[in-house]
XYZ file of N, CA and C in Angstrom:
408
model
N -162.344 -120.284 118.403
C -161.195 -121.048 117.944
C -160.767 -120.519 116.569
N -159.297 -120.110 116.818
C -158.972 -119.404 115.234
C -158.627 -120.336 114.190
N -158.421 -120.601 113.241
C -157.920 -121.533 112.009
C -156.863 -121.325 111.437
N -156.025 -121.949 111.701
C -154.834 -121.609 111.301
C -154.397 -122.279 109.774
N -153.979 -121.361 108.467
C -153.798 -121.627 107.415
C -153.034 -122.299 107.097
N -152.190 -122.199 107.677
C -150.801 -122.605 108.002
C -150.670 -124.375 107.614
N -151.851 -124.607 109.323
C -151.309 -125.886 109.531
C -152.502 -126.521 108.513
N -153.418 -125.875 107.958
C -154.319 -126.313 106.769
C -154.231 -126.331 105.525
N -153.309 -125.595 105.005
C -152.532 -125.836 103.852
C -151.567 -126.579 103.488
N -150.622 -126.641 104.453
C -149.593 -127.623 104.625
C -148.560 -126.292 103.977
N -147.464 -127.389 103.226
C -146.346 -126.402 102.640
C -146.842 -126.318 100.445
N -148.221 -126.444 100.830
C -148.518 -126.419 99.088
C -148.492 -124.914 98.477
N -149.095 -123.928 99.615
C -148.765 -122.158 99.462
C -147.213 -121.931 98.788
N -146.506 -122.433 99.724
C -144.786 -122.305 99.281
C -144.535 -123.268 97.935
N -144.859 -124.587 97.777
C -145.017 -125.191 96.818
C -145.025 -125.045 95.450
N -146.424 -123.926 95.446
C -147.161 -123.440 94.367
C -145.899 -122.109 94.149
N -146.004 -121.197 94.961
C -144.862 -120.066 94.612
C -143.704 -120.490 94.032
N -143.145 -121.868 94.490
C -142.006 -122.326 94.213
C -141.887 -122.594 92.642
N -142.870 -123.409 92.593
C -143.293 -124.052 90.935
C -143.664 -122.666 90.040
N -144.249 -122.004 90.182
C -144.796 -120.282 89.216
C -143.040 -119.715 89.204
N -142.630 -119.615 89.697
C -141.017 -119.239 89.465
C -140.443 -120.106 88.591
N -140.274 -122.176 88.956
C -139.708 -122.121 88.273
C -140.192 -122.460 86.891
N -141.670 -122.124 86.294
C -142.069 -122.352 85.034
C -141.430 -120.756 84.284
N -141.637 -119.940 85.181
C -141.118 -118.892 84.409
C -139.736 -119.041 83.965
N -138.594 -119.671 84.692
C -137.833 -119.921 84.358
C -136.895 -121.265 83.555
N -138.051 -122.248 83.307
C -137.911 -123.060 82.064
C -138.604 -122.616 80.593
N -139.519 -121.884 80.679
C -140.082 -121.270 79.740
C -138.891 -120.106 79.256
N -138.217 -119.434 80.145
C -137.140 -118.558 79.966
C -135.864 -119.135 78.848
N -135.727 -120.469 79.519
C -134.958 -121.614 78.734
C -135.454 -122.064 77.477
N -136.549 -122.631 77.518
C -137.168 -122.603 75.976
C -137.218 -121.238 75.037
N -137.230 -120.073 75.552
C -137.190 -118.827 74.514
C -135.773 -118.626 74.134
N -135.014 -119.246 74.989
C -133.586 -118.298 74.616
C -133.192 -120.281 74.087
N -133.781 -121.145 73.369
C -132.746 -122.324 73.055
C -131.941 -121.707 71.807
N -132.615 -121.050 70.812
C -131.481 -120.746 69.599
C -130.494 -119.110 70.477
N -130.505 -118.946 71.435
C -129.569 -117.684 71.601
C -128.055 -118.352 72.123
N -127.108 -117.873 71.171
C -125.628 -118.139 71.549
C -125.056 -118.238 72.855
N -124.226 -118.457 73.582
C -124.166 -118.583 74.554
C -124.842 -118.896 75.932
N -126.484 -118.781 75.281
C -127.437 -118.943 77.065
C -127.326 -120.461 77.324
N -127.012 -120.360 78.706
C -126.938 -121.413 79.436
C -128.631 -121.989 80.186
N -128.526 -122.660 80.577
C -130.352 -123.740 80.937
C -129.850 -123.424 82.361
N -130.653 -122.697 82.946
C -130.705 -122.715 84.532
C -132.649 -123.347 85.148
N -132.044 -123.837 86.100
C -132.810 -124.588 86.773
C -132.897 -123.918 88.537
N -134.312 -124.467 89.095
C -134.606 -124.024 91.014
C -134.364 -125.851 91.339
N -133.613 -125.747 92.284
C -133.121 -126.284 92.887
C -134.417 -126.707 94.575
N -135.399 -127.237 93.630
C -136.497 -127.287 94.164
C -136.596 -127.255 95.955
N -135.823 -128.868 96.490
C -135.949 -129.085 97.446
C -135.024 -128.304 98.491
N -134.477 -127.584 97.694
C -133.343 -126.737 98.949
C -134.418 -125.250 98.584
N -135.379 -125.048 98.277
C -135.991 -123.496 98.038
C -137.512 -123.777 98.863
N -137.873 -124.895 98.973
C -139.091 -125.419 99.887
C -138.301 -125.296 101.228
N -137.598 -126.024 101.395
C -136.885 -125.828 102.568
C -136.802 -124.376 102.982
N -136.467 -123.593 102.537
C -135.741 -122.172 102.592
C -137.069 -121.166 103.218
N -138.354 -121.800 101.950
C -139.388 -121.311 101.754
C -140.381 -121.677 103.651
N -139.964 -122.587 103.930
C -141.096 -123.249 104.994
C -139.901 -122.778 106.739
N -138.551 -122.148 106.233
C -138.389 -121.893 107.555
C -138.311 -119.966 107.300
N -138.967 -119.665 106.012
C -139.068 -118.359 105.871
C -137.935 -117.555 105.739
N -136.819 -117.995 104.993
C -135.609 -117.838 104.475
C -135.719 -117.247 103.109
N -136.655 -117.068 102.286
C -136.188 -116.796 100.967
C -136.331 -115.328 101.015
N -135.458 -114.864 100.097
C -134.598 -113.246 100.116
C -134.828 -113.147 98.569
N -134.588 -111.771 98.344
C -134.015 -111.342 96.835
C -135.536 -109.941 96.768
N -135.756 -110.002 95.833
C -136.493 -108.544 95.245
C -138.036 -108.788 96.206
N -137.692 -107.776 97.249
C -139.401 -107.744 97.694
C -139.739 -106.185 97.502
N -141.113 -105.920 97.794
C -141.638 -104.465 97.516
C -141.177 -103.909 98.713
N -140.888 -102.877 98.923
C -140.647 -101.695 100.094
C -141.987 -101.424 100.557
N -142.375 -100.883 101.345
C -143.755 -100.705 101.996
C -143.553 -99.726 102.763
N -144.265 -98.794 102.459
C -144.030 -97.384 103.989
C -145.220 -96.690 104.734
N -145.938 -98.343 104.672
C -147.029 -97.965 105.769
C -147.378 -99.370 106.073
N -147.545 -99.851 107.444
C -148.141 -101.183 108.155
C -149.020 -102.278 107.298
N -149.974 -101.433 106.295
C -151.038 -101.672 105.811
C -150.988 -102.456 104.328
N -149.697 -101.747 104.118
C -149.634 -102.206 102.526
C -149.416 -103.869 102.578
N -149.764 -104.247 101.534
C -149.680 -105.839 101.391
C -148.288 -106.222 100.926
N -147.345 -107.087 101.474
C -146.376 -107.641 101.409
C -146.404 -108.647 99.968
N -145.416 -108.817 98.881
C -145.617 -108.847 98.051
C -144.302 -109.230 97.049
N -143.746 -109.892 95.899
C -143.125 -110.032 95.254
C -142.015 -111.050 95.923
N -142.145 -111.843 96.379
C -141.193 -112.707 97.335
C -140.474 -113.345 95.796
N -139.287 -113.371 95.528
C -138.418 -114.077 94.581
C -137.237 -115.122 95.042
N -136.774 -116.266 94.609
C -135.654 -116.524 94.789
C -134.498 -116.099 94.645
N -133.690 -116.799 95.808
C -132.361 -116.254 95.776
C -131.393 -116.601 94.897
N -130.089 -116.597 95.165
C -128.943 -117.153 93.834
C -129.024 -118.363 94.646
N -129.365 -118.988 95.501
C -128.769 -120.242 96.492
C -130.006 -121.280 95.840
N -130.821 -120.943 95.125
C -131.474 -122.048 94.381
C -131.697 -122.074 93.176
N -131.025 -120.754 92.560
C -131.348 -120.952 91.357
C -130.050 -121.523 90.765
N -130.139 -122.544 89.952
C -128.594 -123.036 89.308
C -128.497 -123.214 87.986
N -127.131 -123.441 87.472
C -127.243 -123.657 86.271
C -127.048 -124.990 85.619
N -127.675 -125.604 84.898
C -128.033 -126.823 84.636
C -127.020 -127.549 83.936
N -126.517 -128.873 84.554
C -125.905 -129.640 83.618
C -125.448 -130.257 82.550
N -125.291 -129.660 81.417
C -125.494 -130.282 79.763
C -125.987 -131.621 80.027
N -126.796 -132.076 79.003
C -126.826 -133.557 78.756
C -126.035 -133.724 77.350
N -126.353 -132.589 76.222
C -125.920 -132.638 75.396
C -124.068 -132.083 75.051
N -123.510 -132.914 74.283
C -122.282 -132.105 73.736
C -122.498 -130.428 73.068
N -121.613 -129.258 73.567
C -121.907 -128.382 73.211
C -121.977 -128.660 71.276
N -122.427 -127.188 71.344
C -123.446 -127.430 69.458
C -122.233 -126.195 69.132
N -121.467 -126.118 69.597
C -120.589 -125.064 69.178
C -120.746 -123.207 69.708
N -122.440 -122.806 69.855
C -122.262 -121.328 70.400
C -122.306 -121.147 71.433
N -121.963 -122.213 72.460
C -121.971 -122.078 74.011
C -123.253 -122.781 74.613
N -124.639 -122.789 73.919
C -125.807 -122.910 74.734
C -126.064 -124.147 75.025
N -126.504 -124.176 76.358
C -126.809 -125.444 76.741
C -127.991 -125.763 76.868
N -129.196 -125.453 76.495
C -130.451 -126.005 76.417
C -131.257 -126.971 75.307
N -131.308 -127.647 76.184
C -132.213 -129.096 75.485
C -133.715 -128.922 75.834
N -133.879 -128.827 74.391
C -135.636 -128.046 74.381
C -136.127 -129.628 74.732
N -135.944 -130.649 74.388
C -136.995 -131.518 74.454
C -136.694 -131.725 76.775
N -135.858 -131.803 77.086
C -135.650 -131.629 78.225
C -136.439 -130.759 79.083
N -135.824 -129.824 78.334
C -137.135 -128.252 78.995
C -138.537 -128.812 79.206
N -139.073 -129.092 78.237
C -140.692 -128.594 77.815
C -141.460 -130.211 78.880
N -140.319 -131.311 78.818
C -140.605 -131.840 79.676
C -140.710 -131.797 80.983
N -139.566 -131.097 81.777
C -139.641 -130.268 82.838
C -140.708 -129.467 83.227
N -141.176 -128.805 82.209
C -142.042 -127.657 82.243
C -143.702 -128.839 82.670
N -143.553 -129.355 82.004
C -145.070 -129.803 82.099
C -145.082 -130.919 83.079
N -143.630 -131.436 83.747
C -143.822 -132.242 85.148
C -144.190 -131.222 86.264
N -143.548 -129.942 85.640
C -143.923 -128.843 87.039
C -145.136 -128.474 87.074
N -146.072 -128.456 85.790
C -147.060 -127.578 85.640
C -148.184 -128.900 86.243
N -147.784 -130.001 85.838
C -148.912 -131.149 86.843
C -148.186 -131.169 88.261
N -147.567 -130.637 88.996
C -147.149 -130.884 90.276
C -147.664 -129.136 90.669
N -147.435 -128.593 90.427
C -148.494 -127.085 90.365
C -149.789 -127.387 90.583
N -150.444 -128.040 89.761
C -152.007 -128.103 89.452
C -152.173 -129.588 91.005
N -151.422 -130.404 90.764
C -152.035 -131.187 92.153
C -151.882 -129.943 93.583
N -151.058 -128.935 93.677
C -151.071 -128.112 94.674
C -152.660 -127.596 94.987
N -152.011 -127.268 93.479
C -153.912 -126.174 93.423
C -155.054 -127.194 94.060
N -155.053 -128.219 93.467
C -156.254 -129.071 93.744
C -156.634 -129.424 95.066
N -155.492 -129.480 95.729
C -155.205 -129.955 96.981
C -155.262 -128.854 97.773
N -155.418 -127.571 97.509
C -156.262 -126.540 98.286
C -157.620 -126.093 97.765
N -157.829 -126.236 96.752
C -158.936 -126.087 96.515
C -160.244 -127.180 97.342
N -159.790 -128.100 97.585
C -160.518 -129.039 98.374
C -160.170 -128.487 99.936
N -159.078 -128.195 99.974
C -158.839 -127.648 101.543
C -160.055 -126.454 101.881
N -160.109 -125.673 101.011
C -160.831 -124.447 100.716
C -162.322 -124.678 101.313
N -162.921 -125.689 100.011
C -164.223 -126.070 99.693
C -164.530 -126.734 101.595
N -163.412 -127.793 102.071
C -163.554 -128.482 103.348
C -164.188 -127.521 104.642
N -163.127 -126.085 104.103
C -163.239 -125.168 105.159
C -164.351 -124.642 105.315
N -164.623 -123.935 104.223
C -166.004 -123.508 104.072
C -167.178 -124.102 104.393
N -167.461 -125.614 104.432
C -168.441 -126.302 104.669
C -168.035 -126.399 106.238
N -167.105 -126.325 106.708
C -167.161 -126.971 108.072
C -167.291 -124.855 108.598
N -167.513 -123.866 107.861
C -167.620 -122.500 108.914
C -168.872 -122.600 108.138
N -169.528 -123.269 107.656
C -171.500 -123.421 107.005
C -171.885 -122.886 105.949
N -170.900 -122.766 105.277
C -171.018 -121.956 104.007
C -171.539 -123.542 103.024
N -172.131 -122.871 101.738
C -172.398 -123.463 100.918
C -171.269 -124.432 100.202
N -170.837 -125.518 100.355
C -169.431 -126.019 99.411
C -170.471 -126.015 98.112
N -169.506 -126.097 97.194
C -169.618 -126.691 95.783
C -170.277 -127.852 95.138
């Protein structure tokens, strides 16, 4: 009987990829808050899970020119990445990022990240004990 990862992971694999993108890209937002003109873009979470779980997401993957090589660099597309709504009145050089906004963002994603992790890591530890391996 084979084990399928799939249906043992659930959609936390896509989850986790989803969230590592978009910390890179609120952290992107927090570096550029004093740069003139940068605008606060945001992933458009639940339309990129979606995208992600019927195996839709596109944009920069590696080329491969042999069977063997490992598939690799999966990125989002323009269809989830967006650009974020001011909360604030512009400050005059165009930019729209609200650091206290950001960093909050950042660290709701980074605990919704870490329950992923956790939640395979127990999947992991489950598996292993049930093929007789030593759990933890």
């Amino acid at each position: 009987m084979a084990i399928s990862f799939d249906k043992a992971f659930g959609i936390h694999p896509q989850a986790m990829l989803i969230r590592s993108q978009r910390a890179e890209l609120l952290a992107s937002n927090i570096a550029n808050a004093d740069t003139p003109g940068y605008k606060a873009k945001d992933i458009d979470f639940a339309t990129a899970l979606k995208a992600a779980k019927s195996g839709q997401l596109s944009g920069n993957r590696l080329t491969t020119t042999h069977p063997d090589h490992l598939h690799a660099g999966t990125k989002m597309n323009s269809g989830v990445t967006k650009f974020r709504v001011p909360n604030q009145t512009d400050t005059g050089d165009g930019n729209s990022v609200d650091v206290q906004v950001e960093r909050n963002l950042y660290t709701q994603n980074a605990i919704e990240y870490q329950a992923s992790l956790s939640f395979m890591t127990g999947k992991i530890l489950g598996l292993k004990k049930a093929l007789g391996g030593q759990g933890a």
